[in-house]
Amino acid sequence: MDRRSLVAAIAAVALAATGCGSTKKAVDFAYPPADPNAVAGDITVLTQRTDLVAGGVLDGYAAQFERVYPKVRVHFEGITDYEGEVRRRLGTKSYGDVLMIPASLPQSDYPAYFAPLGPGAAVGSRYRFADRATVGGKAYGMAESGSANGFVYNRAVWARAGITDWPASPAEFLADLQRIKDRTGAIPYYTNYKDAWPLTGWSNNVGSVGCDPRATAELSVSDTPWSAGSDLNVIDTLLHDIVARGLAEKDPTSTDWERSKTLLAKGDVAAMQLGSWAVAQMQDAARKAGSDPAAIGFLPFPVQKDGVFCTVVVSGYQQAISLHSGNKAAARAWIDWFTDKSGAAAREGAVPTLAAAPLPAVLKPFADKGVKFLDRSEADTAQVDAIDGLAGIGLNRPDYRKKLIDIARGAQPGSTAAFFADLDRRWGEAALRAAP
């Protein structure tokens, strides 16, 4: 579907929703603007990519955009504690014109804060990940990009430790990290505990363990999602064991995200759990540090099913338009241009939102080795969010995994068995309360 067809489809569905009456205006959606010269205004874009703001990269995109939309001016506000700061600002009317929807905001709350972009079906016919931000048949967000999930690693460090094959189980992964510690002196794994947000990415591996794209959706009908052998049990046990065995940095309270990129790029750190989007950032850090960017690679989560690795492909942050924006047409113009024309996803090595665009080169090793790509189902996201909120756990927040790391390093008393049992109890009680 081309852009003109998409506009027509959105208009047709919106018109149908009004009963096809010619006197009732369908102003329900923030439409894609048809005429660049008819769009005007200043817009502020809130972003978690402080590095792209500081480096002038986003200003470069804005300059290109403003050549197409000469009456629009784009300003960026980079926010380090993006999740915390934006969640606070959502309680006001001052959260920019375009923003990334906080990952911890329940999907059911989107209509209270964001302007709908169009019918979910129409948006989803052109773009990946539309179901992640579709509520009541309306799309409230459009992904910046998507990402496969696994571990960014320094190939040179792993090679110095004598490791040539991808680990195919958590036990092999832990053994490989131990070899790295014993043979290279590098920090085998870096938690990014202090910045915290990277810990939420571990949840994106739900589905990779059992090779099931509906694994996250099925949490909506599970009473014990941390039971033995479950995806969350396997994922969180691996994180715990990395720390408990002394295979992570000595003091996780002093980690630093920006510094971690240089540490991995130079080979001082061997691996970090992140999405494939991070590969390009680590390669850029390697260039700046005078190291070989080709040493930066990407591993699937260390579990196989029937001899095959699986990786879940998920939406990154969803771009949305503030319900209170006074320049919604200009905001929509920016979102559409950035998604379709900027080339940002390709440059970042991310999975593009535009469905017709190819997968990035950083995922070619996955394709070459037969890794199975799974598009995560978002069918029951609202129900999962509701249970998660009532349980007070926060699958998309870092707090419970920070506690898990604290238990693993002895900063808090406890065991994985007791910790998982408590999580299951809370989840099961919340599931009963949230039952439709």
Short mmCIF file of C-alpha atoms in Angstrom, two decimals:
data_model
loop_
_atom_site.label_atom_id
_atom_site.label_comp_id
_atom_site.label_asym_id
_atom_site.label_seq_id
_atom_site.Cartn_x
_atom_site.Cartn_y
_atom_site.Cartn_z
CA MET A 1 0.00 0.00 0.00
CA ASP A 2 1.48 3.37 -1.05
CA ARG A 3 1.12 6.59 0.95
CA ARG A 4 -1.86 7.86 -1.06
CA SER A 5 -3.64 4.53 -0.60
CA LEU A 6 -2.93 4.59 3.13
CA VAL A 7 -4.43 8.07 3.46
CA ALA A 8 -7.48 6.93 1.51
CA ALA A 9 -7.88 3.82 3.66
CA ILE A 10 -7.66 5.82 6.88
CA ALA A 11 -10.15 8.37 5.58
CA ALA A 12 -12.55 5.66 4.42
CA VAL A 13 -12.54 3.85 7.75
CA ALA A 14 -12.89 7.10 9.68
CA LEU A 15 -15.77 8.16 7.44
CA ALA A 16 -17.49 4.83 7.92
CA ALA A 17 -17.21 5.29 11.69
CA THR A 18 -19.28 8.46 11.38
CA GLY A 19 -22.12 6.68 9.60
CA CYS A 20 -21.01 8.11 6.23
CA GLY A 21 -22.83 11.36 6.99
CA SER A 22 -21.64 14.26 4.92
CA THR A 23 -22.31 16.83 7.67
CA LYS A 24 -20.36 15.11 10.46
CA LYS A 25 -16.60 15.75 10.27
CA ALA A 26 -14.34 12.75 10.92
CA VAL A 27 -11.63 14.42 12.98
CA ASP A 28 -10.90 11.36 15.10
CA PHE A 29 -7.42 10.72 13.70
CA ALA A 30 -4.20 12.65 13.25
CA TYR A 31 -4.12 12.21 9.48
CA PRO A 32 -0.97 11.99 7.36
CA PRO A 33 -0.68 15.47 5.80
CA ALA A 34 -1.22 15.48 2.03
CA ASP A 35 0.36 18.84 1.17
CA PRO A 36 3.72 19.70 2.80
CA ASN A 37 3.18 23.40 2.22
CA ALA A 38 -0.10 23.32 4.14
CA VAL A 39 1.60 22.04 7.30
CA ALA A 40 3.14 24.58 9.69
CA GLY A 41 4.26 24.97 13.27
CA ASP A 42 7.04 24.25 15.76
CA ILE A 43 7.11 20.80 17.33
CA THR A 44 9.13 19.36 20.19
CA VAL A 45 10.18 15.71 20.02
CA LEU A 46 11.03 13.98 23.30
CA THR A 47 13.62 11.25 22.85
CA GLN A 48 15.63 8.77 24.89
CA ARG A 49 18.47 9.01 22.33
CA THR A 50 20.53 11.62 24.12
CA ASP A 51 23.55 10.49 22.12
CA LEU A 52 21.87 11.41 18.83
CA VAL A 53 20.85 14.78 20.25
CA ALA A 54 24.34 15.55 21.56
CA GLY A 55 26.00 14.37 18.36
CA GLY A 56 23.76 16.48 16.14
CA VAL A 57 22.43 13.42 14.30
CA LEU A 58 18.79 14.24 14.98
CA ASP A 59 19.34 17.85 13.93
CA GLY A 60 20.62 16.47 10.65
CA TYR A 61 17.41 14.51 10.16
CA ALA A 62 15.40 17.60 11.06
CA ALA A 63 17.23 19.65 8.41
CA GLN A 64 16.30 17.09 5.76
CA PHE A 65 12.70 17.00 6.96
CA GLU A 66 12.39 20.78 6.95
CA ARG A 67 13.43 20.89 3.30
CA VAL A 68 10.29 18.85 2.58
CA TYR A 69 8.14 20.68 5.15
CA PRO A 70 9.54 24.22 5.02
CA LYS A 71 6.96 25.67 7.41
CA VAL A 72 7.71 23.22 10.23
CA ARG A 73 10.53 23.48 12.75
CA VAL A 74 11.58 20.46 14.79
CA HIS A 75 13.22 20.71 18.23
CA PHE A 76 14.53 17.79 20.28
CA GLU A 77 14.64 17.21 24.00
CA GLY A 78 16.92 14.36 25.01
CA ILE A 79 16.04 12.79 28.35
CA THR A 80 18.45 10.50 30.19
CA ASP A 81 15.95 9.01 32.64
CA TYR A 82 13.38 8.75 29.89
CA GLU A 83 10.98 6.30 31.51
CA GLY A 84 10.89 8.05 34.86
CA GLU A 85 10.80 11.62 33.58
CA VAL A 86 8.17 11.10 30.89
CA ARG A 87 5.90 9.06 33.17
CA ARG A 88 5.97 12.02 35.56
CA ARG A 89 5.25 14.51 32.78
CA LEU A 90 2.29 12.53 31.50
CA GLY A 91 0.51 13.83 34.60
CA THR A 92 0.70 17.31 33.06
CA LYS A 93 -0.13 18.59 29.59
CA SER A 94 3.55 19.30 28.88
CA TYR A 95 5.11 16.26 27.26
CA GLY A 96 6.08 17.56 23.85
CA ASP A 97 4.32 17.13 20.53
CA VAL A 98 5.95 13.83 19.57
CA LEU A 99 7.24 11.41 22.17
CA MET A 100 8.21 7.79 22.63
CA ILE A 101 5.51 5.97 24.60
CA PRO A 102 7.08 4.84 27.89
CA ALA A 103 7.43 1.06 27.91
CA SER A 104 5.97 0.89 31.40
CA LEU A 105 2.73 2.69 30.43
CA PRO A 106 -0.14 0.18 30.17
CA GLN A 107 -1.47 -0.17 26.65
CA SER A 108 -5.02 0.49 27.83
CA ASP A 109 -3.95 3.99 28.95
CA TYR A 110 -2.81 5.13 25.50
CA PRO A 111 -6.09 6.87 24.55
CA ALA A 112 -5.81 9.10 27.64
CA TYR A 113 -2.51 10.60 26.49
CA PHE A 114 -2.08 10.23 22.72
CA ALA A 115 -3.88 11.18 19.52
CA PRO A 116 -4.91 8.18 17.38
CA LEU A 117 -2.99 7.90 14.12
CA GLY A 118 -5.60 5.87 12.25
CA PRO A 119 -7.36 2.52 12.23
CA GLY A 120 -5.03 -0.21 13.43
CA ALA A 121 -5.78 -2.37 10.39
CA ALA A 122 -4.90 0.38 7.93
CA VAL A 123 -1.69 1.33 9.75
CA GLY A 124 -0.78 -2.35 10.16
CA SER A 125 -1.13 -2.99 6.43
CA ARG A 126 1.91 -0.79 5.83
CA TYR A 127 3.92 -0.92 9.05
CA ARG A 128 5.31 -3.59 11.33
CA PHE A 129 4.47 -3.66 15.05
CA ALA A 130 1.18 -1.74 14.69
CA ASP A 131 -0.63 -4.10 17.07
CA ARG A 132 1.69 -3.03 19.91
CA ALA A 133 -0.02 0.36 20.08
CA THR A 134 -3.51 -0.51 18.83
CA VAL A 135 -6.31 -0.02 21.35
CA GLY A 136 -9.98 -0.37 20.49
CA GLY A 137 -9.15 -0.69 16.79
CA LYS A 138 -7.15 2.55 16.70
CA ALA A 139 -3.37 2.86 16.38
CA TYR A 140 -1.86 5.28 18.89
CA GLY A 141 1.78 4.77 18.05
CA MET A 142 4.20 3.93 15.27
CA ALA A 143 7.45 2.17 16.15
CA GLU A 144 10.72 4.01 15.69
CA SER A 145 12.04 0.62 14.62
CA GLY A 146 12.13 -2.93 15.86
CA SER A 147 14.74 -5.25 17.19
CA ALA A 148 15.68 -8.88 17.39
CA ASN A 149 16.84 -9.90 20.85
CA GLY A 150 19.95 -11.57 22.19
CA PHE A 151 23.44 -10.54 23.30
CA VAL A 152 25.81 -8.00 21.78
CA TYR A 153 29.33 -9.39 22.17
CA ASN A 154 32.96 -8.76 21.30
CA ARG A 155 34.02 -11.57 18.96
CA ALA A 156 37.72 -10.89 19.52
CA VAL A 157 37.39 -11.45 23.27
CA TRP A 158 35.45 -14.67 22.80
CA ALA A 159 38.03 -15.86 20.27
CA ARG A 160 40.89 -15.15 22.71
CA ALA A 161 39.09 -17.37 25.19
CA GLY A 162 39.01 -20.13 22.57
CA ILE A 163 35.26 -19.96 21.98
CA THR A 164 34.19 -20.48 18.38
CA ASP A 165 30.57 -21.67 18.56
CA TRP A 166 27.48 -19.94 19.87
CA PRO A 167 26.45 -21.32 23.26
CA ALA A 168 23.29 -23.40 22.85
CA SER A 169 22.17 -23.57 26.49
CA PRO A 170 22.38 -21.42 29.64
CA ALA A 171 24.96 -23.87 31.02
CA GLU A 172 27.16 -23.42 27.92
CA PHE A 173 26.73 -19.65 28.11
CA LEU A 174 27.87 -19.58 31.74
CA ALA A 175 30.79 -21.87 30.94
CA ASP A 176 31.84 -19.56 28.12
CA LEU A 177 31.70 -16.52 30.39
CA GLN A 178 33.87 -18.36 32.90
CA ARG A 179 36.44 -19.12 30.18
CA ILE A 180 36.47 -15.45 29.25
CA LYS A 181 37.10 -14.48 32.86
CA ASP A 182 39.85 -17.07 33.29
CA ARG A 183 41.65 -16.58 29.98
CA THR A 184 41.25 -12.91 28.94
CA GLY A 185 40.82 -10.74 32.02
CA ALA A 186 37.80 -9.05 30.43
CA ILE A 187 34.60 -8.57 32.42
CA PRO A 188 32.49 -11.40 30.97
CA TYR A 189 29.13 -9.67 31.36
CA TYR A 190 28.00 -6.09 32.11
CA THR A 191 24.60 -5.60 33.76
CA ASN A 192 24.08 -1.84 33.34
CA TYR A 193 22.40 -2.06 36.74
CA LYS A 194 22.76 1.63 37.61
CA ASP A 195 21.14 3.02 34.46
CA ALA A 196 18.63 0.20 34.95
CA TRP A 197 16.64 0.46 31.72
CA PRO A 198 18.74 -2.20 29.94
CA LEU A 199 17.46 -4.72 32.49
CA THR A 200 13.97 -4.43 31.02
CA GLY A 201 15.26 -5.88 27.75
CA TRP A 202 15.57 -9.34 29.30
CA SER A 203 11.76 -9.58 29.08
CA ASN A 204 12.01 -9.32 25.29
CA ASN A 205 13.47 -12.83 25.25
CA VAL A 206 10.16 -14.31 26.36
CA GLY A 207 9.29 -16.45 23.36
CA SER A 208 12.89 -17.13 22.37
CA VAL A 209 13.19 -19.87 25.01
CA GLY A 210 10.18 -21.90 23.90
CA CYS A 211 10.26 -20.64 20.30
CA ASP A 212 6.71 -19.34 20.70
CA PRO A 213 5.63 -15.92 19.35
CA ARG A 214 2.60 -16.01 21.66
CA ALA A 215 4.60 -16.60 24.83
CA THR A 216 4.15 -13.05 26.10
CA ALA A 217 0.45 -13.04 25.24
CA GLU A 218 0.02 -16.35 27.08
CA LEU A 219 1.15 -14.72 30.31
CA SER A 220 -2.41 -13.41 30.42
CA VAL A 221 -3.67 -16.94 31.20
CA SER A 222 -0.76 -18.16 33.33
CA ASP A 223 -0.91 -18.37 37.12
CA THR A 224 2.76 -19.27 37.57
CA PRO A 225 4.88 -17.66 34.84
CA TRP A 226 8.13 -18.24 36.81
CA SER A 227 7.57 -21.98 37.28
CA ALA A 228 10.46 -24.33 36.46
CA GLY A 229 11.20 -24.49 32.74
CA SER A 230 9.12 -21.45 31.83
CA ASP A 231 10.59 -18.69 29.68
CA LEU A 232 10.77 -16.18 32.54
CA ASN A 233 12.29 -18.76 34.87
CA VAL A 234 15.03 -19.63 32.36
CA ILE A 235 15.71 -15.98 31.52
CA ASP A 236 15.87 -14.70 35.08
CA THR A 237 17.80 -17.71 36.34
CA LEU A 238 20.49 -17.00 33.76
CA LEU A 239 20.77 -13.37 34.87
CA HIS A 240 20.94 -14.44 38.52
CA ASP A 241 23.61 -17.07 37.86
CA ILE A 242 25.80 -14.68 35.86
CA VAL A 243 25.96 -12.35 38.84
CA ALA A 244 26.08 -15.06 41.54
CA ARG A 245 29.08 -16.72 39.88
CA GLY A 246 31.05 -13.48 39.75
CA LEU A 247 30.84 -13.17 35.96
CA ALA A 248 29.59 -9.57 35.96
CA GLU A 249 31.21 -6.30 37.03
CA LYS A 250 32.21 -6.17 40.70
CA ASP A 251 30.10 -3.15 41.64
CA PRO A 252 26.88 -2.96 39.61
CA THR A 253 25.84 0.24 41.41
CA SER A 254 28.58 2.11 39.53
CA THR A 255 27.77 1.02 35.97
CA ASP A 256 27.37 3.59 33.21
CA TRP A 257 25.57 3.01 29.90
CA GLU A 258 27.62 5.36 27.73
CA ARG A 259 30.88 4.07 29.20
CA SER A 260 29.72 0.48 28.72
CA LYS A 261 29.67 0.94 24.96
CA THR A 262 33.36 1.86 24.96
CA LEU A 263 34.20 -0.98 27.35
CA LEU A 264 32.60 -3.56 25.07
CA ALA A 265 34.05 -1.93 21.95
CA LYS A 266 37.60 -2.11 23.37
CA GLY A 267 37.21 -5.65 24.66
CA ASP A 268 37.15 -4.78 28.36
CA VAL A 269 33.63 -6.27 28.47
CA ALA A 270 32.65 -9.41 26.56
CA ALA A 271 28.86 -9.32 26.36
CA MET A 272 25.65 -7.46 27.22
CA GLN A 273 22.02 -8.50 26.80
CA LEU A 274 20.50 -6.00 24.34
CA GLY A 275 18.49 -5.80 21.16
CA SER A 276 20.08 -5.89 17.74
CA TRP A 277 19.62 -2.12 17.58
CA ALA A 278 22.63 -1.80 19.90
CA VAL A 279 25.11 -3.39 17.49
CA ALA A 280 25.51 -0.22 15.43
CA GLN A 281 26.09 1.85 18.57
CA MET A 282 28.79 -0.52 19.77
CA GLN A 283 30.44 -0.53 16.34
CA ASP A 284 30.44 3.26 16.35
CA ALA A 285 32.00 3.21 19.81
CA ALA A 286 34.68 0.87 18.46
CA ARG A 287 35.56 3.28 15.66
CA LYS A 288 35.84 6.15 18.12
CA ALA A 289 38.04 4.04 20.40
CA GLY A 290 40.33 2.98 17.55
CA SER A 291 39.13 -0.63 17.71
CA ASP A 292 37.80 -2.89 14.97
CA PRO A 293 34.03 -2.44 14.57
CA ALA A 294 33.88 -5.83 12.84
CA ALA A 295 34.65 -7.42 16.23
CA ILE A 296 31.18 -6.48 17.44
CA GLY A 297 28.65 -9.25 16.89
CA PHE A 298 25.28 -10.50 18.00
CA LEU A 299 24.33 -13.79 19.68
CA PRO A 300 20.88 -15.36 20.02
CA PHE A 301 19.56 -16.19 23.48
CA PRO A 302 21.36 -19.43 24.46
CA VAL A 303 18.50 -21.92 24.10
CA GLN A 304 17.60 -24.14 21.17
CA LYS A 305 14.40 -25.95 20.34
CA ASP A 306 14.78 -28.97 18.07
CA GLY A 307 18.32 -27.79 17.33
CA VAL A 308 17.25 -24.31 16.22
CA PHE A 309 17.81 -20.92 17.85
CA CYS A 310 14.82 -18.57 17.97
CA THR A 311 14.78 -14.82 18.40
CA VAL A 312 11.77 -12.66 19.11
CA VAL A 313 11.43 -9.49 17.04
CA VAL A 314 9.76 -6.72 19.03
CA SER A 315 8.83 -3.11 18.60
CA GLY A 316 11.18 -0.51 19.94
CA TYR A 317 9.76 2.66 21.41
CA GLN A 318 6.52 3.70 19.73
CA GLN A 319 6.34 7.26 18.44
CA ALA A 320 3.13 9.00 19.47
CA ILE A 321 1.49 12.41 19.22
CA SER A 322 0.53 14.14 22.44
CA LEU A 323 -3.21 14.51 22.86
CA HIS A 324 -2.47 18.11 23.90
CA SER A 325 -0.29 19.03 20.92
CA GLY A 326 -1.42 22.15 19.09
CA ASN A 327 0.42 21.05 15.94
CA LYS A 328 -0.80 17.50 15.33
CA ALA A 329 -0.47 17.71 11.54
CA ALA A 330 3.17 18.78 11.83
CA ALA A 331 3.77 16.08 14.44
CA ARG A 332 2.27 13.44 12.15
CA ALA A 333 4.36 14.72 9.24
CA TRP A 334 7.51 14.19 11.33
CA ILE A 335 6.54 10.66 12.38
CA ASP A 336 5.70 9.61 8.82
CA TRP A 337 8.83 11.14 7.32
CA PHE A 338 11.11 9.73 10.01
CA THR A 339 9.62 6.26 9.60
CA ASP A 340 9.50 6.17 5.80
CA LYS A 341 12.22 8.48 4.53
CA SER A 342 14.94 9.14 7.10
CA GLY A 343 16.79 5.83 6.74
CA ALA A 344 17.42 5.91 10.49
CA ALA A 345 16.50 2.26 11.06
CA ALA A 346 18.95 1.05 8.41
CA ARG A 347 21.75 3.22 9.78
CA GLU A 348 21.04 1.96 13.30
CA GLY A 349 21.00 -1.68 12.20
CA ALA A 350 17.43 -2.00 13.47
CA VAL A 351 14.47 -3.85 12.04
CA PRO A 352 12.61 -1.20 10.00
CA THR A 353 9.00 -0.34 10.80
CA LEU A 354 8.14 -0.01 7.13
CA ALA A 355 7.07 -3.56 6.27
CA ALA A 356 8.46 -3.46 2.73
CA ALA A 357 12.00 -2.64 3.93
CA PRO A 358 14.56 -5.46 4.31
CA LEU A 359 16.12 -6.74 7.53
CA PRO A 360 19.39 -5.04 8.56
CA ALA A 361 22.83 -6.43 7.69
CA VAL A 362 23.65 -7.02 11.38
CA LEU A 363 21.10 -9.86 11.37
CA LYS A 364 22.62 -11.63 8.36
CA PRO A 365 24.59 -14.04 10.61
CA PHE A 366 21.29 -15.05 12.22
CA ALA A 367 19.75 -15.72 8.81
CA ASP A 368 22.87 -17.59 7.63
CA LYS A 369 22.75 -19.89 10.67
CA GLY A 370 19.05 -20.58 10.39
CA VAL A 371 17.89 -18.63 13.44
CA LYS A 372 14.11 -18.51 13.45
CA PHE A 373 12.65 -15.00 13.65
CA LEU A 374 9.40 -14.65 15.61
CA ASP A 375 7.20 -11.56 15.46
CA ARG A 376 5.90 -11.22 19.00
CA SER A 377 2.14 -11.35 19.31
CA GLU A 378 0.67 -8.35 21.12
CA ALA A 379 -2.87 -9.77 21.10
CA ASP A 380 -3.29 -9.78 24.89
CA THR A 381 -0.89 -7.00 25.85
CA ALA A 382 -3.57 -4.99 27.64
CA GLN A 383 -4.51 -7.96 29.83
CA VAL A 384 -0.86 -8.79 30.57
CA ASP A 385 -0.25 -5.14 31.48
CA ALA A 386 -3.29 -5.18 33.77
CA ILE A 387 -2.09 -8.27 35.63
CA ASP A 388 1.44 -6.95 35.80
CA GLY A 389 0.22 -3.64 37.22
CA LEU A 390 -1.96 -5.27 39.86
CA ALA A 391 0.89 -7.61 40.82
CA GLY A 392 3.26 -4.67 41.19
CA ILE A 393 6.05 -6.59 39.43
CA GLY A 394 6.90 -4.54 36.34
CA LEU A 395 7.96 -6.79 33.46
CA ASN A 396 8.86 -3.63 31.56
CA ARG A 397 10.48 -1.92 34.53
CA PRO A 398 13.92 -2.63 35.98
CA ASP A 399 13.05 -2.86 39.68
CA TYR A 400 12.36 -6.55 40.09
CA ARG A 401 15.49 -7.54 38.17
CA LYS A 402 17.54 -5.10 40.24
CA LYS A 403 16.29 -6.99 43.28
CA LEU A 404 17.20 -10.28 41.59
CA ILE A 405 20.74 -9.00 41.02
CA ASP A 406 20.93 -7.81 44.63
CA ILE A 407 19.98 -11.30 45.83
CA ALA A 408 22.57 -12.83 43.49
CA ARG A 409 25.38 -10.59 44.77
CA GLY A 410 24.39 -10.93 48.42
CA ALA A 411 23.17 -7.36 48.87
CA GLN A 412 19.74 -8.71 49.84
CA PRO A 413 18.83 -12.00 51.51
CA GLY A 414 16.94 -14.62 49.56
CA SER A 415 17.13 -17.32 46.90
CA THR A 416 15.84 -17.70 43.37
CA ALA A 417 13.34 -20.33 44.55
CA ALA A 418 11.83 -17.97 47.13
CA PHE A 419 12.00 -14.99 44.78
CA PHE A 420 10.25 -16.81 41.93
CA ALA A 421 7.65 -18.27 44.30
CA ASP A 422 6.79 -14.77 45.50
CA LEU A 423 6.53 -13.48 41.92
CA ASP A 424 4.25 -16.39 41.01
CA ARG A 425 2.07 -15.79 44.06
CA ARG A 426 1.66 -12.11 43.25
CA TRP A 427 1.02 -12.81 39.57
CA GLY A 428 -1.55 -15.51 40.31
CA GLU A 429 -3.46 -13.31 42.77
CA ALA A 430 -3.42 -10.42 40.29
CA ALA A 431 -4.62 -12.68 37.47
CA LEU A 432 -7.70 -13.58 39.51
CA ARG A 433 -8.44 -9.90 40.20
CA ALA A 434 -7.88 -8.90 36.56
CA ALA A 435 -9.98 -11.71 35.08
CA PRO A 436 -12.48 -10.26 32.57
#
